[in-house]
C-alpha atoms as a printed R data frame, in Angstrom:
   type eleno elety resid chain resno       x       y      z
1  ATOM     1    CA   MET     A     1  -0.033  -0.017 -0.030
2  ATOM     2    CA   PRO     A     2   1.135   3.426 -0.598
3  ATOM     3    CA   VAL     A     3   2.444   5.645  2.110
4  ATOM     4    CA   GLY     A     4  -0.452   7.588  3.560
5  ATOM     5    CA   SER     A     5  -3.083   4.717  2.912
6  ATOM     6    CA   VAL     A     6  -5.648   4.541  5.635
7  ATOM     7    CA   LEU     A     7  -8.052   1.554  6.140
8  ATOM     8    CA   ALA     A     8 -10.785   1.480  8.670
9  ATOM     9    CA   LYS     A     9 -12.713  -1.487  9.887
10 ATOM    10    CA   ASP     A    10 -15.899  -1.050 12.105
11 ATOM    11    CA   SER     A    11 -17.147  -3.883 14.360
12 ATOM    12    CA   PHE     A    12 -20.056  -4.695 16.467
13 ATOM    13    CA   ALA     A    13 -21.230  -7.304 18.945
14 ATOM    14    CA   VAL     A    14 -24.303  -9.383 19.152
15 ATOM    15    CA   THR     A    15 -25.667 -10.720 22.599
16 ATOM    16    CA   ALA     A    16 -27.123 -14.084 23.086
17 ATOM    17    CA   TYR     A    17 -30.436 -12.191 22.881
18 ATOM    18    CA   GLY     A    18 -29.819 -10.945 19.487
19 ATOM    19    CA   GLN     A    19 -29.123  -7.384 20.605
20 ATOM    20    CA   VAL     A    20 -26.692  -5.614 18.315
21 ATOM    21    CA   PHE     A    21 -24.116  -3.008 19.731
22 ATOM    22    CA   PRO     A    22 -21.481  -1.035 17.953
23 ATOM    23    CA   GLY     A    23 -17.971  -2.174 18.671
24 ATOM    24    CA   PRO     A    24 -14.582  -0.711 18.315
25 ATOM    25    CA   LEU     A    25 -13.224   1.059 15.102
26 ATOM    26    CA   PHE     A    26  -9.777  -0.121 13.872
27 ATOM    27    CA   LEU     A    27  -7.589   2.009 11.890
28 ATOM    28    CA   MET     A    28  -4.397   1.226 10.009
29 ATOM    29    CA   GLU     A    29  -2.249   3.994  8.410
30 ATOM    30    CA   LYS     A    30   0.900   3.340  6.291
31 ATOM    31    CA   HIS     A    31   3.769   5.374  7.341
32 ATOM    32    CA   ASN     A    32   7.323   6.106  5.630
33 ATOM    33    CA   ALA     A    33  10.023   3.573  6.370
34 ATOM    34    CA   GLY     A    34  11.410   4.123  9.555
35 ATOM    35    CA   PHE     A    35   8.158   4.780 11.562
36 ATOM    36    CA   ASN     A    36   8.024   1.402 13.267
37 ATOM    37    CA   ALA     A    37   9.938  -1.639 12.090
38 ATOM    38    CA   ASN     A    38   7.865  -3.857 14.507
39 ATOM    39    CA   THR     A    39   4.634  -2.847 12.657
40 ATOM    40    CA   HIS     A    40   6.149  -2.776  9.108
41 ATOM    41    CA   ASN     A    41   5.498   1.030  9.215
42 ATOM    42    CA   TRP     A    42   1.732   0.609  9.781
43 ATOM    43    CA   GLN     A    43   0.137   2.719 12.599
44 ATOM    44    CA   TYR     A    44  -2.678   0.931 14.314
45 ATOM    45    CA   THR     A    45  -5.392   2.878 16.258
46 ATOM    46    CA   LEU     A    46  -8.227   1.464 18.357
47 ATOM    47    CA   ILE     A    47 -11.364   3.860 19.034
48 ATOM    48    CA   MET     A    48 -14.105   2.728 21.223
49 ATOM    49    CA   PRO     A    49 -17.796   3.519 20.263
50 ATOM    50    CA   ASN     A    50 -17.908   6.266 22.837
51 ATOM    51    CA   GLY     A    51 -15.045   8.102 20.947
52 ATOM    52    CA   GLN     A    52 -12.379   7.235 23.529
53 ATOM    53    CA   THR     A    53  -9.002   6.210 21.816
54 ATOM    54    CA   VAL     A    54  -7.646   3.069 23.460
55 ATOM    55    CA   GLY     A    55  -4.246   3.347 21.775
56 ATOM    56    CA   THR     A    56  -2.209   4.273 18.729
57 ATOM    57    CA   THR     A    57   1.164   2.847 17.631
58 ATOM    58    CA   ASN     A    58   3.995   5.098 18.636
59 ATOM    59    CA   GLY     A    59   1.654   7.218 20.788
60 ATOM    60    CA   LYS     A    60  -0.471   7.059 23.877
61 ATOM    61    CA   GLY     A    61  -1.725   3.632 24.820
62 ATOM    62    CA   SER     A    62   0.712   2.141 22.140
63 ATOM    63    CA   ALA     A    63   0.972  -1.179 24.296
64 ATOM    64    CA   SER     A    64  -2.826  -1.560 23.966
65 ATOM    65    CA   VAL     A    65  -2.669  -2.071 20.181
66 ATOM    66    CA   LYS     A    66   0.280  -4.204 20.158
67 ATOM    67    CA   PHE     A    67  -2.014  -7.110 19.642
68 ATOM    68    CA   CYS     A    68  -2.969  -5.686 16.295
69 ATOM    69    CA   TYR     A    69   0.420  -5.781 14.643
70 ATOM    70    CA   GLU     A    70   1.292  -9.111 16.398
71 ATOM    71    CA   CYS     A    71  -1.457 -10.666 14.333
72 ATOM    72    CA   HIS     A    72  -1.130  -8.761 11.187
73 ATOM    73    CA   ASN     A    73   2.654  -9.521 11.151
74 ATOM    74    CA   ALA     A    74   1.881 -13.061 10.145
75 ATOM    75    CA   VAL     A    75   1.026 -11.815  6.765
76 ATOM    76    CA   ALA     A    76   3.338  -8.681  6.718
77 ATOM    77    CA   GLU     A    77   5.870 -10.147  4.073
78 ATOM    78    CA   ASP     A    78   3.479 -11.411  1.538
79 ATOM    79    CA   GLN     A    79   0.430  -9.131  2.056
80 ATOM    80    CA   ASP     A    80   1.758  -5.942  3.498
81 ATOM    81    CA   ALA     A    81   0.077  -6.794  6.775
82 ATOM    82    CA   LEU     A    82  -3.321  -6.715  5.062
83 ATOM    83    CA   MET     A    83  -5.759  -9.689  5.882
84 ATOM    84    CA   PHE     A    84  -7.749 -11.027  2.940
85 ATOM    85    CA   LEU     A    85 -10.491 -13.545  2.467
86 ATOM    86    CA   PRO     A    86  -9.083 -16.759  1.145
87 ATOM    87    CA   GLU     A    87  -8.988 -16.561 -2.654
88 ATOM    88    CA   GLU     A    88 -11.722 -19.368 -2.842
89 ATOM    89    CA   LEU     A    89 -14.029 -17.173 -1.133
90 ATOM    90    CA   ARG     A    90 -13.524 -13.981 -3.170
91 ATOM    91    CA   VAL     A    91 -15.942 -12.704 -5.659
92 ATOM    92    CA   ASN     A    92 -14.377 -11.499 -8.902
């Protein structure tokens, strides 16, 4: 992805009774080389539905978003840390 790319993924939770609630908003922003070698230069940010920022890479609460890049690093070399549906499930 080019430097400056921003990806956003919303989420929701469903209770056992079928109630649906908004979940966190997850953001990824691609930075220049040297931003953070551990994240392959991606900045991860986690924002709760009430607007509270839980953490952002290289910023306040950085340890709280470590789990993001630890998971995304599994595909960092082949897919620039981006998660995709398996090819057999994609619609062309």
